Short mmCIF file of C-alpha atoms in Angstrom, two decimals:
data_model
loop_
_atom_site.label_atom_id
_atom_site.label_comp_id
_atom_site.label_asym_id
_atom_site.label_seq_id
_atom_site.Cartn_x
_atom_site.Cartn_y
_atom_site.Cartn_z
CA MET U 1 -20.71 -12.01 12.85
CA THR U 2 -17.97 -14.64 13.57
CA ILE U 3 -16.64 -16.24 10.20
CA LEU U 4 -17.30 -20.55 10.89
CA SER U 5 -14.25 -22.14 10.02
CA THR U 6 -16.30 -24.27 7.66
CA THR U 7 -16.97 -21.55 5.37
CA ARG U 8 -15.44 -21.44 1.58
CA LEU U 9 -14.71 -18.39 0.30
CA PRO U 10 -13.52 -18.61 -3.60
CA LEU U 11 -10.35 -18.21 -4.74
CA LEU U 12 -11.86 -14.93 -6.74
CA CYS U 13 -15.19 -13.66 -8.70
CA HIS U 14 -15.02 -13.87 -12.07
CA GLY U 15 -17.75 -16.59 -12.75
CA ASP U 16 -17.51 -17.07 -16.27
CA PRO U 17 -14.22 -19.47 -17.13
CA ASP U 18 -13.33 -17.89 -20.19
CA ALA U 19 -14.21 -14.47 -19.33
CA LEU U 20 -10.87 -12.25 -18.86
CA PHE U 21 -8.47 -11.77 -15.48
CA ALA U 22 -5.86 -10.16 -16.45
CA TRP U 23 -2.80 -8.72 -19.45
CA HIS U 24 0.40 -9.97 -19.26
CA ASP U 25 2.58 -8.35 -21.66
CA GLY U 26 0.85 -7.62 -24.25
CA GLN U 27 -1.72 -10.37 -23.66
CA PRO U 28 -5.30 -11.46 -22.59
CA VAL U 29 -5.22 -14.37 -19.43
CA THR U 30 -8.29 -16.30 -18.79
CA VAL U 31 -9.77 -17.06 -16.15
CA ARG U 32 -9.56 -20.55 -16.68
CA ALA U 33 -5.55 -20.13 -17.74
CA TYR U 34 -5.49 -18.22 -14.73
CA LEU U 35 -6.79 -20.96 -12.88
CA THR U 36 -4.51 -23.54 -15.28
CA ALA U 37 -1.12 -21.59 -13.96
CA VAL U 38 -2.00 -22.53 -9.74
CA HIS U 39 -2.45 -25.54 -10.37
CA ASP U 40 0.28 -26.49 -12.20
CA LEU U 41 2.65 -24.36 -9.63
CA ALA U 42 1.16 -26.13 -6.86
CA ARG U 43 2.01 -29.57 -8.39
CA ARG U 44 5.68 -27.33 -8.35
CA LEU U 45 6.17 -26.19 -5.11
CA PRO U 46 8.04 -27.92 -2.50
CA ASP U 47 6.82 -28.87 0.51
CA GLY U 48 6.87 -26.89 3.50
CA ALA U 49 4.52 -24.44 5.21
CA TYR U 50 5.66 -20.96 3.85
CA LEU U 51 5.93 -19.36 0.70
CA LEU U 52 7.71 -16.04 -0.18
CA ASN U 53 6.30 -14.54 -2.80
CA LEU U 54 9.19 -11.93 -4.58
CA CYS U 55 7.33 -11.93 -7.59
CA GLY U 56 7.38 -8.22 -8.86
CA ASP U 57 5.46 -9.57 -12.23
CA ARG U 58 1.58 -8.98 -11.32
CA LEU U 59 0.08 -12.50 -12.62
CA GLY U 60 3.06 -14.34 -11.01
CA PHE U 61 2.30 -13.05 -7.68
CA ALA U 62 -1.47 -13.81 -8.03
CA VAL U 63 -1.08 -17.20 -9.59
CA GLY U 64 1.26 -17.38 -6.32
CA LEU U 65 -0.86 -17.06 -3.72
CA GLY U 66 -3.84 -19.04 -5.31
CA ALA U 67 -1.19 -21.86 -4.91
CA ALA U 68 0.55 -21.36 -2.06
CA LEU U 69 -3.69 -21.86 -0.89
CA LEU U 70 -4.04 -24.80 -2.39
CA ARG U 71 -0.86 -26.48 -1.24
CA ARG U 72 -1.97 -24.61 2.04
CA GLN U 73 1.06 -22.98 3.14
CA ILE U 74 1.43 -19.77 4.12
CA SER U 75 2.58 -16.50 1.68
CA LEU U 76 5.15 -14.51 3.23
CA HIS U 77 4.51 -10.66 1.63
CA PRO U 78 7.98 -8.99 3.36
CA PRO U 79 8.15 -5.16 2.62
CA ASN U 80 11.82 -5.38 0.78
CA ASP U 81 14.16 -7.87 -0.94
CA ALA U 82 16.30 -6.52 0.63
CA PRO U 83 19.31 -9.05 1.77
CA ALA U 84 18.83 -8.52 5.26
CA THR U 85 15.13 -8.85 4.94
CA LEU U 86 15.69 -12.15 3.33
CA ARG U 87 18.24 -13.43 6.15
CA GLN U 88 15.52 -11.91 9.22
CA LEU U 89 12.88 -13.80 7.34
CA GLU U 90 15.35 -17.59 6.82
CA GLU U 91 15.80 -17.18 10.38
CA SER U 92 11.73 -16.75 11.27
CA TYR U 93 10.83 -19.38 8.62
CA PRO U 94 12.58 -21.87 8.03
CA GLY U 95 12.50 -24.30 5.19
CA LEU U 96 10.74 -21.34 2.89
CA THR U 97 10.67 -21.50 -0.36
CA CYS U 98 10.86 -18.54 -2.56
CA LEU U 99 8.39 -17.74 -5.78
CA THR U 100 10.37 -15.05 -8.27
CA ASP U 101 9.76 -13.81 -11.54
CA ALA U 102 11.90 -16.12 -14.66
CA GLY U 103 15.82 -15.52 -14.47
CA ALA U 104 15.73 -13.94 -10.42
CA ARG U 105 18.00 -15.91 -8.45
CA TYR U 106 18.21 -15.28 -4.66
CA PRO U 107 21.27 -17.10 -3.08
CA GLY U 108 21.22 -19.88 -0.81
CA MET U 109 17.17 -19.85 -1.61
CA THR U 110 15.56 -22.70 -2.78
CA CYS U 111 13.77 -20.73 -5.72
CA VAL U 112 10.72 -21.37 -7.86
CA GLU U 113 9.72 -18.89 -10.62
CA ALA U 114 6.11 -18.64 -10.44
CA LEU U 115 5.26 -18.55 -14.68
CA PRO U 116 6.40 -21.14 -16.81
CA ARG U 117 8.81 -19.59 -19.11
CA ASP U 118 7.15 -20.60 -22.53
CA GLY U 119 3.75 -19.52 -21.62
CA LEU U 120 0.65 -20.09 -20.02
CA GLY U 121 -0.39 -21.49 -23.53
CA SER U 122 1.45 -24.33 -22.92
CA LEU U 123 -0.23 -25.61 -20.39
CA THR U 124 -3.18 -28.38 -20.13
CA ALA U 125 -6.07 -26.23 -19.80
CA LEU U 126 -7.82 -27.58 -16.59
CA PRO U 127 -11.99 -28.93 -17.15
CA GLU U 128 -14.76 -26.60 -16.04
CA ASP U 129 -15.29 -27.54 -12.08
CA ALA U 130 -11.69 -26.64 -11.31
CA ASP U 131 -13.11 -23.31 -9.45
CA LEU U 132 -11.15 -23.47 -6.12
CA ALA U 133 -12.28 -22.52 -2.81
CA PHE U 134 -10.64 -22.20 0.45
CA PRO U 135 -11.62 -22.61 4.38
CA ALA U 136 -12.28 -19.29 5.91
CA ASP U 137 -10.21 -19.47 9.14
CA GLN U 138 -7.31 -20.81 6.24
CA VAL U 139 -3.65 -18.56 7.19
CA ALA U 140 -3.40 -17.38 3.89
CA ALA U 141 -0.59 -14.89 4.61
CA ILE U 142 1.58 -12.39 6.77
CA ALA U 143 1.70 -8.97 5.46
CA PHE U 144 4.79 -7.30 7.29
CA THR U 145 4.54 -3.14 8.92
CA SER U 146 6.60 -0.71 6.81
CA GLY U 147 9.29 -0.31 9.09
CA SER U 148 8.69 3.15 8.13
CA THR U 149 9.44 3.40 12.53
CA GLY U 150 11.20 0.78 13.39
CA ARG U 151 11.31 -3.18 12.40
CA PRO U 152 8.81 -4.89 9.89
CA MET U 153 6.52 -6.65 12.32
CA PRO U 154 3.95 -9.69 11.15
CA GLN U 155 0.77 -9.47 10.86
CA VAL U 156 -0.74 -12.85 10.12
CA LYS U 157 -4.56 -12.53 7.63
CA SER U 158 -6.43 -15.74 7.57
CA TRP U 159 -8.12 -16.57 4.27
CA GLY U 160 -11.16 -15.04 5.44
CA THR U 161 -10.24 -11.71 7.03
CA LEU U 162 -8.88 -10.82 3.50
CA VAL U 163 -11.42 -11.41 1.67
CA ARG U 164 -14.31 -9.85 4.07
CA SER U 165 -12.06 -6.78 4.26
CA VAL U 166 -12.12 -6.41 0.21
CA HIS U 167 -16.10 -7.39 -0.17
CA GLY U 168 -16.46 -4.03 2.41
CA ALA U 169 -14.14 -1.88 0.85
CA GLY U 170 -16.18 -2.49 -2.75
CA SER U 171 -18.89 -2.02 -1.43
CA ALA U 172 -18.38 1.09 0.46
CA LEU U 173 -16.53 2.21 -3.05
CA ASP U 174 -19.49 0.30 -4.74
CA ILE U 175 -16.85 -1.10 -7.39
CA ALA U 176 -19.61 -3.48 -8.35
CA ARG U 177 -20.81 -0.32 -10.78
CA LEU U 178 -17.61 -0.65 -13.11
CA GLY U 179 -18.38 -4.52 -13.52
CA SER U 180 -15.58 -5.88 -15.46
CA ALA U 181 -13.33 -2.39 -15.07
CA GLY U 182 -9.59 -3.51 -16.17
CA LEU U 183 -6.97 -2.24 -12.96
CA VAL U 184 -3.49 -0.68 -13.19
CA GLY U 185 -1.54 -0.48 -9.74
CA THR U 186 1.63 1.46 -9.10
CA VAL U 187 1.81 0.14 -5.87
CA PRO U 188 3.43 -2.94 -4.84
CA HIS U 189 1.41 -6.47 -4.28
CA GLN U 190 3.34 -6.86 -1.44
CA HIS U 191 2.37 -4.29 0.81
CA MET U 192 -0.98 -4.75 2.19
CA TYR U 193 -2.68 -1.80 0.65
CA GLY U 194 -1.13 -3.14 -2.93
CA LEU U 195 -2.47 -7.06 -2.03
CA GLU U 196 -5.41 -5.61 -0.98
CA SER U 197 -6.59 -3.29 -3.61
CA VAL U 198 -5.11 -4.26 -6.09
CA ILE U 199 -4.49 -8.37 -6.32
CA LEU U 200 -7.83 -9.43 -4.45
CA LEU U 201 -10.25 -6.41 -5.38
CA ALA U 202 -9.39 -7.75 -8.65
CA LEU U 203 -9.66 -11.87 -7.78
CA GLN U 204 -12.86 -10.48 -5.58
CA HIS U 205 -14.90 -8.36 -7.47
CA GLY U 206 -14.03 -9.46 -11.34
CA LEU U 207 -11.67 -7.10 -12.38
CA VAL U 208 -8.71 -7.29 -14.88
CA LEU U 209 -6.00 -7.61 -13.09
CA HIS U 210 -3.17 -5.73 -15.57
CA GLY U 211 0.66 -7.94 -14.92
CA GLY U 212 2.63 -4.73 -14.29
CA ARG U 213 3.78 -2.03 -11.88
CA PRO U 214 4.16 0.90 -13.59
CA LEU U 215 5.79 3.84 -11.70
CA PHE U 216 6.97 6.97 -14.62
CA PRO U 217 3.76 8.36 -16.25
CA ALA U 218 4.44 7.25 -20.38
CA ASP U 219 4.73 3.84 -18.12
CA ILE U 220 0.76 4.42 -16.52
CA ALA U 221 -0.54 5.68 -19.59
CA ALA U 222 0.60 2.59 -21.97
CA SER U 223 -0.33 0.16 -19.18
CA LEU U 224 -4.38 1.85 -18.84
CA GLY U 225 -4.12 1.81 -22.62
CA ASP U 226 -3.55 -2.01 -22.90
CA LEU U 227 -6.79 -2.40 -20.99
CA PRO U 228 -9.68 -2.56 -23.14
CA GLY U 229 -13.31 -0.55 -20.98
CA ARG U 230 -13.44 0.54 -18.29
CA ARG U 231 -10.48 1.69 -16.02
CA ILE U 232 -9.36 1.85 -12.55
CA LEU U 233 -6.00 3.17 -11.33
CA VAL U 234 -4.96 2.55 -7.49
CA THR U 235 -2.60 4.83 -6.62
CA THR U 236 -0.48 6.41 -3.97
CA PRO U 237 0.04 10.50 -3.33
CA VAL U 238 3.85 10.31 -4.39
CA HIS U 239 2.79 8.61 -7.24
CA LEU U 240 -0.19 10.72 -8.11
CA GLN U 241 1.64 13.94 -7.69
CA ALA U 242 4.27 12.95 -9.77
CA LEU U 243 1.93 12.40 -12.60
CA LEU U 244 -0.02 15.41 -12.46
CA ALA U 245 3.03 17.85 -12.71
CA ASP U 246 4.53 14.89 -15.97
CA GLY U 247 1.30 16.18 -17.57
CA THR U 248 1.32 12.87 -19.71
CA ALA U 249 -2.45 12.39 -20.83
CA LEU U 250 -3.70 9.42 -20.06
CA PRO U 251 -6.65 7.17 -21.58
CA PRO U 252 -10.21 7.62 -19.75
CA LEU U 253 -9.92 6.90 -16.48
CA ASP U 254 -13.30 5.90 -14.37
CA PHE U 255 -11.91 5.54 -10.75
CA ILE U 256 -8.48 6.71 -9.00
CA LEU U 257 -8.05 4.81 -5.36
CA CYS U 258 -5.26 6.59 -3.32
CA ALA U 259 -3.99 4.96 -0.16
CA THR U 260 -0.36 5.18 2.14
CA ALA U 261 -0.77 8.74 3.37
CA PRO U 262 -3.38 11.42 3.65
CA LEU U 263 -4.16 13.50 0.02
CA ALA U 264 -3.99 17.04 0.47
CA PRO U 265 -7.48 18.21 -0.71
CA GLN U 266 -6.37 20.76 -3.57
CA LEU U 267 -4.69 17.59 -5.22
CA ALA U 268 -7.64 15.65 -4.79
CA ILE U 269 -9.42 18.44 -6.13
CA ASP U 270 -7.09 18.89 -9.06
CA ALA U 271 -6.73 15.62 -9.92
CA GLU U 272 -10.33 14.97 -10.65
CA ALA U 273 -10.37 17.92 -13.09
CA LYS U 274 -7.32 16.63 -15.08
CA LEU U 275 -8.04 12.68 -14.88
CA GLY U 276 -11.67 13.10 -15.43
CA ALA U 277 -12.31 10.66 -12.71
CA PRO U 278 -13.62 10.60 -9.26
CA LEU U 279 -11.14 10.32 -6.34
CA HIS U 280 -11.46 7.85 -3.75
CA GLU U 281 -9.02 7.10 -1.12
CA ILE U 282 -8.90 4.34 1.74
CA TYR U 283 -7.47 4.66 5.36
CA GLY U 284 -6.09 1.72 7.13
CA CYS U 285 -2.95 0.09 8.45
CA SER U 286 -1.39 -3.41 8.33
CA GLU U 287 -2.78 -4.85 11.64
CA THR U 288 -6.07 -4.25 10.31
CA GLY U 289 -6.51 -3.96 6.74
CA GLN U 290 -8.90 -1.55 5.55
CA LEU U 291 -10.57 0.60 7.43
CA ALA U 292 -12.15 3.74 6.18
CA VAL U 293 -12.70 5.56 2.96
CA ARG U 294 -13.57 8.58 2.06
CA ARG U 295 -14.40 11.59 -1.27
CA THR U 296 -11.29 13.25 -1.33
CA SER U 297 -12.53 16.39 -2.57
CA ALA U 298 -16.63 16.33 -1.06
CA THR U 299 -15.83 15.62 2.52
CA ALA U 300 -12.62 15.23 4.86
CA GLU U 301 -14.68 12.61 7.25
CA TRP U 302 -13.99 9.28 6.97
CA LEU U 303 -16.36 6.63 7.04
CA CYS U 304 -15.96 2.75 8.30
CA ILE U 305 -16.82 0.23 5.27
CA ASP U 306 -19.38 -1.83 6.62
CA GLY U 307 -19.16 -4.00 9.65
CA ILE U 308 -15.77 -1.82 11.20
CA ARG U 309 -16.61 0.27 14.74
CA LEU U 310 -14.38 2.32 16.63
CA ARG U 311 -14.38 3.79 20.03
CA GLN U 312 -12.09 5.46 22.24
CA ASP U 313 -10.53 5.82 25.70
CA GLU U 314 -7.36 7.45 27.81
CA GLN U 315 -5.20 5.37 25.22
CA GLY U 316 -6.65 6.84 21.83
CA THR U 317 -8.91 4.70 19.13
CA TRP U 318 -9.82 1.11 18.72
CA ALA U 319 -11.24 -0.26 15.69
CA SER U 320 -13.67 -3.96 15.50
CA GLY U 321 -14.84 -5.08 13.32
CA ASP U 322 -16.67 -8.25 11.51
CA PHE U 323 -13.46 -9.36 10.05
CA LEU U 324 -11.14 -8.32 12.99
CA ASP U 325 -9.39 -10.12 15.89
CA GLY U 326 -10.62 -8.29 18.78
CA GLU U 327 -9.77 -4.40 19.51
CA THR U 328 -6.78 -3.02 17.06
CA LEU U 329 -5.16 0.27 19.28
CA LEU U 330 -5.11 2.63 15.89
CA ALA U 331 -1.80 4.39 16.09
CA ASP U 332 -3.24 7.96 14.65
CA VAL U 333 -5.07 10.37 15.88
CA ILE U 334 -9.00 10.27 15.08
CA GLU U 335 -11.83 12.98 16.04
CA LEU U 336 -14.64 10.85 16.22
CA LYS U 337 -17.97 12.09 14.69
CA SER U 338 -20.03 9.16 15.45
CA ASP U 339 -18.68 4.91 15.51
CA THR U 340 -17.97 5.09 11.80
CA ARG U 341 -16.96 8.56 11.01
CA PHE U 342 -14.09 10.13 11.76
CA ILE U 343 -11.33 13.02 11.06
CA LEU U 344 -7.66 12.01 10.98
CA HIS U 345 -5.45 14.54 12.20
CA GLY U 346 -1.67 12.37 11.47
CA ARG U 347 0.32 9.23 13.52
CA SER U 348 0.68 9.32 16.86
CA ALA U 349 3.81 9.61 15.99
CA ASP U 350 3.48 12.57 14.43
CA GLN U 351 2.42 14.58 16.92
CA VAL U 352 5.72 17.33 18.20
CA ASN U 353 5.52 19.51 20.98
CA ILE U 354 7.90 22.15 21.13
CA ALA U 355 8.67 24.47 24.36
CA GLY U 356 4.98 24.02 25.15
CA LYS U 357 3.10 24.31 21.49
CA ARG U 358 2.63 21.77 19.59
CA SER U 359 2.00 20.89 15.62
CA SER U 360 2.05 18.04 13.79
CA LEU U 361 3.79 16.88 10.96
CA ALA U 362 1.68 15.78 8.59
CA PHE U 363 1.08 20.16 9.05
CA LEU U 364 4.36 20.82 8.15
CA ASN U 365 4.47 19.26 5.15
CA HIS U 366 1.52 20.19 4.46
CA HIS U 367 2.75 23.83 4.33
CA LEU U 368 6.20 22.81 3.29
CA ASN U 369 4.99 21.28 0.53
CA SER U 370 2.89 24.13 -0.99
CA VAL U 371 5.83 26.40 -1.13
CA GLU U 372 6.41 27.74 -4.53
CA GLY U 373 9.73 25.65 -5.73
CA VAL U 374 9.31 22.51 -3.47
CA LYS U 375 9.48 19.62 -5.02
CA ASP U 376 9.28 17.47 -2.38
CA GLY U 377 10.32 17.65 1.39
CA VAL U 378 9.80 16.26 4.57
CA PHE U 379 9.64 17.49 8.16
CA PHE U 380 11.26 14.72 11.17
CA MET U 381 12.53 14.60 14.47
CA PRO U 382 16.57 13.79 13.87
CA ARG U 383 18.41 12.06 16.95
CA GLU U 384 18.64 13.69 20.05
CA GLY U 385 21.43 15.97 20.85
CA GLU U 386 23.84 16.70 23.27
CA SER U 387 22.09 19.62 24.72
CA GLY U 388 19.12 18.18 24.98
CA THR U 389 16.95 20.79 23.29
CA THR U 390 14.51 19.57 20.35
CA ARG U 391 14.54 20.78 17.48
CA LEU U 392 13.00 19.54 13.94
CA ALA U 393 15.00 19.28 10.75
CA ALA U 394 13.73 19.16 7.18
CA LEU U 395 15.22 17.79 4.25
CA VAL U 396 14.00 19.49 0.89
CA VAL U 397 14.44 19.03 -3.10
CA ALA U 398 14.35 22.88 -4.05
CA PRO U 399 16.78 23.50 -6.92
CA GLY U 400 15.76 27.13 -7.50
CA LEU U 401 15.47 27.77 -3.94
CA SER U 402 18.09 29.05 -0.86
CA THR U 403 18.42 28.82 2.59
CA GLU U 404 17.19 32.09 3.37
CA THR U 405 14.32 32.21 0.93
CA LEU U 406 13.19 28.99 1.99
CA LEU U 407 13.33 29.58 5.63
CA ALA U 408 11.68 33.48 5.03
CA ARG U 409 8.42 31.81 3.60
CA LEU U 410 8.25 28.68 5.97
CA ARG U 411 8.51 31.93 8.49
CA GLU U 412 4.60 33.06 6.71
CA ARG U 413 2.96 29.69 7.29
CA ILE U 414 4.20 28.24 10.61
CA ASP U 415 5.03 29.30 13.72
CA PRO U 416 8.63 30.23 14.04
CA ILE U 417 9.49 27.59 16.95
CA PHE U 418 9.11 25.35 14.22
CA LEU U 419 11.33 26.14 11.93
CA PRO U 420 13.60 23.23 10.56
CA ARG U 421 16.90 23.31 12.39
CA PRO U 422 18.81 21.96 10.72
CA LEU U 423 17.71 22.59 7.16
CA ARG U 424 19.17 20.22 4.27
CA PHE U 425 18.93 20.22 0.58
CA VAL U 426 18.77 17.21 -1.10
CA ASP U 427 19.30 15.80 -4.88
CA ALA U 428 15.45 13.35 -3.99
CA LEU U 429 14.33 12.24 -0.80
CA PRO U 430 15.22 8.53 0.97
CA ARG U 431 10.63 7.02 -0.32
CA ASN U 432 9.87 2.98 -0.27
CA PRO U 433 7.70 1.50 -2.66
CA THR U 434 4.94 3.01 -1.52
CA GLY U 435 5.96 6.59 -1.80
CA LYS U 436 6.78 6.80 2.67
CA LEU U 437 10.01 7.80 3.57
CA PRO U 438 11.46 5.82 6.58
CA ARG U 439 12.82 7.19 9.84
CA GLU U 440 16.35 5.62 9.72
CA ALA U 441 17.36 6.07 5.51
CA LEU U 442 16.06 10.35 6.83
CA LEU U 443 18.74 9.59 9.27
CA ARG U 444 20.85 8.49 7.67
CA MET U 445 20.42 11.38 4.70
CA LEU U 446 20.86 13.99 7.14
CA ASP U 447 24.07 12.55 8.44
CA ASP U 448 25.08 12.05 5.23
CA SER U 449 24.74 15.54 4.28
CA ARG U 450 26.12 16.96 7.75
CA ARG U 451 29.84 15.53 5.86
CA ASP U 452 29.26 16.61 2.21
#
C-alpha cells in the first residue's frame, strides 16, 4: 500500500488537549502545553533546510521534532555530538541550525534552545484547534547508522514512513491495551530505536513521555516512580543486565521493550521474573526502521509487523513492505520460516571462518559472558597481522579471573580454534550510548593494551 502525497498524518494521538503528555523536571506537561511549545519554537527557528537536534532532554527533543515539521525543516539525528561528527554534518548540510538544551553551546554553530528557560508556563496557550498534521511524503528526518562497522550513513525518513512503522510496531506489541501508560527510556533518542520506540511511540500511541534519560539503576527507579499509572521501560540488553545485577527495586512495570542486540533467552526470563512484566524485543535497523517483534522468553522466532514481508536469494534476506522504499537487503543471517516469521542468527559480518571451521561472534560472545566472573566481554576480529593468520581477539572485564583460568573455562565451551589470541583484560568496554561496541573503538583499546 502506497501512502498518497495528499495524506496528512497527525503529530500526536492523545486526543484531549488537557491530557497528560509528558513528565518533565518533576512537573506534568499537558498536550496543550506541548503544542504551544512546538509553535513557540517554530517561530524562533531561523530559516534553513536542516535542524540538527542535539537535545538530550526528551521533551525538548520532541518539541524540536514538531517545530521542524511545522517549518518544513529536516531534523538531523546524528549518532553522537563529537566534534568530528559535527564537522562532517556542517560540510554535508550547510546552513544547519543546532537545537540544544538550555545553556549548551557548540562553537561556530548557530544554536537555538528548544525550551524557554522560564518554563512552558510562560508561553501563551494555544486555542483548542491547534492540532498539527503533516503530509505523509514530507521528509521528516535523516537518521544515521550507528557507525559500528564504519562511517555513519544517512537514512532519509518521510513522516509517513515513521508514523506507519510506529503504528505497525505498536499494533504488534499491543500497546493499545496499556492506555495512557508512562514511558521511561534508557536509550538515546537520536538513535533510530530511541526515535521510534521512545519519542514516536509516545506521540503516536497517547503515552506519557518521561523527559529524562536515566542510565543508572537508581535513576531508572526514580524516573519510573515519577509516573502515575501503568509504566513502560524501553531499554537495551546492556542496560537491562546492569539493572538486574544491581538489584535496585523498581516501581511496578507493565511492559519492557528491548533492542539493539539479540537478548539471551535466560536474561529475558530473569528480567520477567525479577521485574514482574512481559519483555518483548523489537528487531530493525536504521535503513528500514522496525521490522519484527518477539516475546523472547516464549520463542526464538520473530514475527514481522503488519505489512512487512521477507524473501531470500543468493545475496541474503530482503525486506519490503507498506512503509519501506522498495526492498532493503538486511545485514543479518536469517533463517526464514515463512515470509513473515524467521530466526535471527546474527550479523553477516559476525560470521567467522577459521581453518575451515565456522562460528559467529554472537555465539562466542554468549559463551564468554556466561563464564562466572565475567562482567562484560567481546570477541572481535583484529587487524590482520603480517603473517596473514586469522585469529580472534577478545577484551574482557573480569577482575577476579586470570588469563589461564578464563581460557580453560572457554575451552570447555567453544572449539579451541576460536580461543582469543590475544585476550586482554580491561576496566570497561568502550560501549556507545546504545550499548554497541564500534569496531574502531575496540581496535584502539586493543592497541592501547598492547602498549601498556
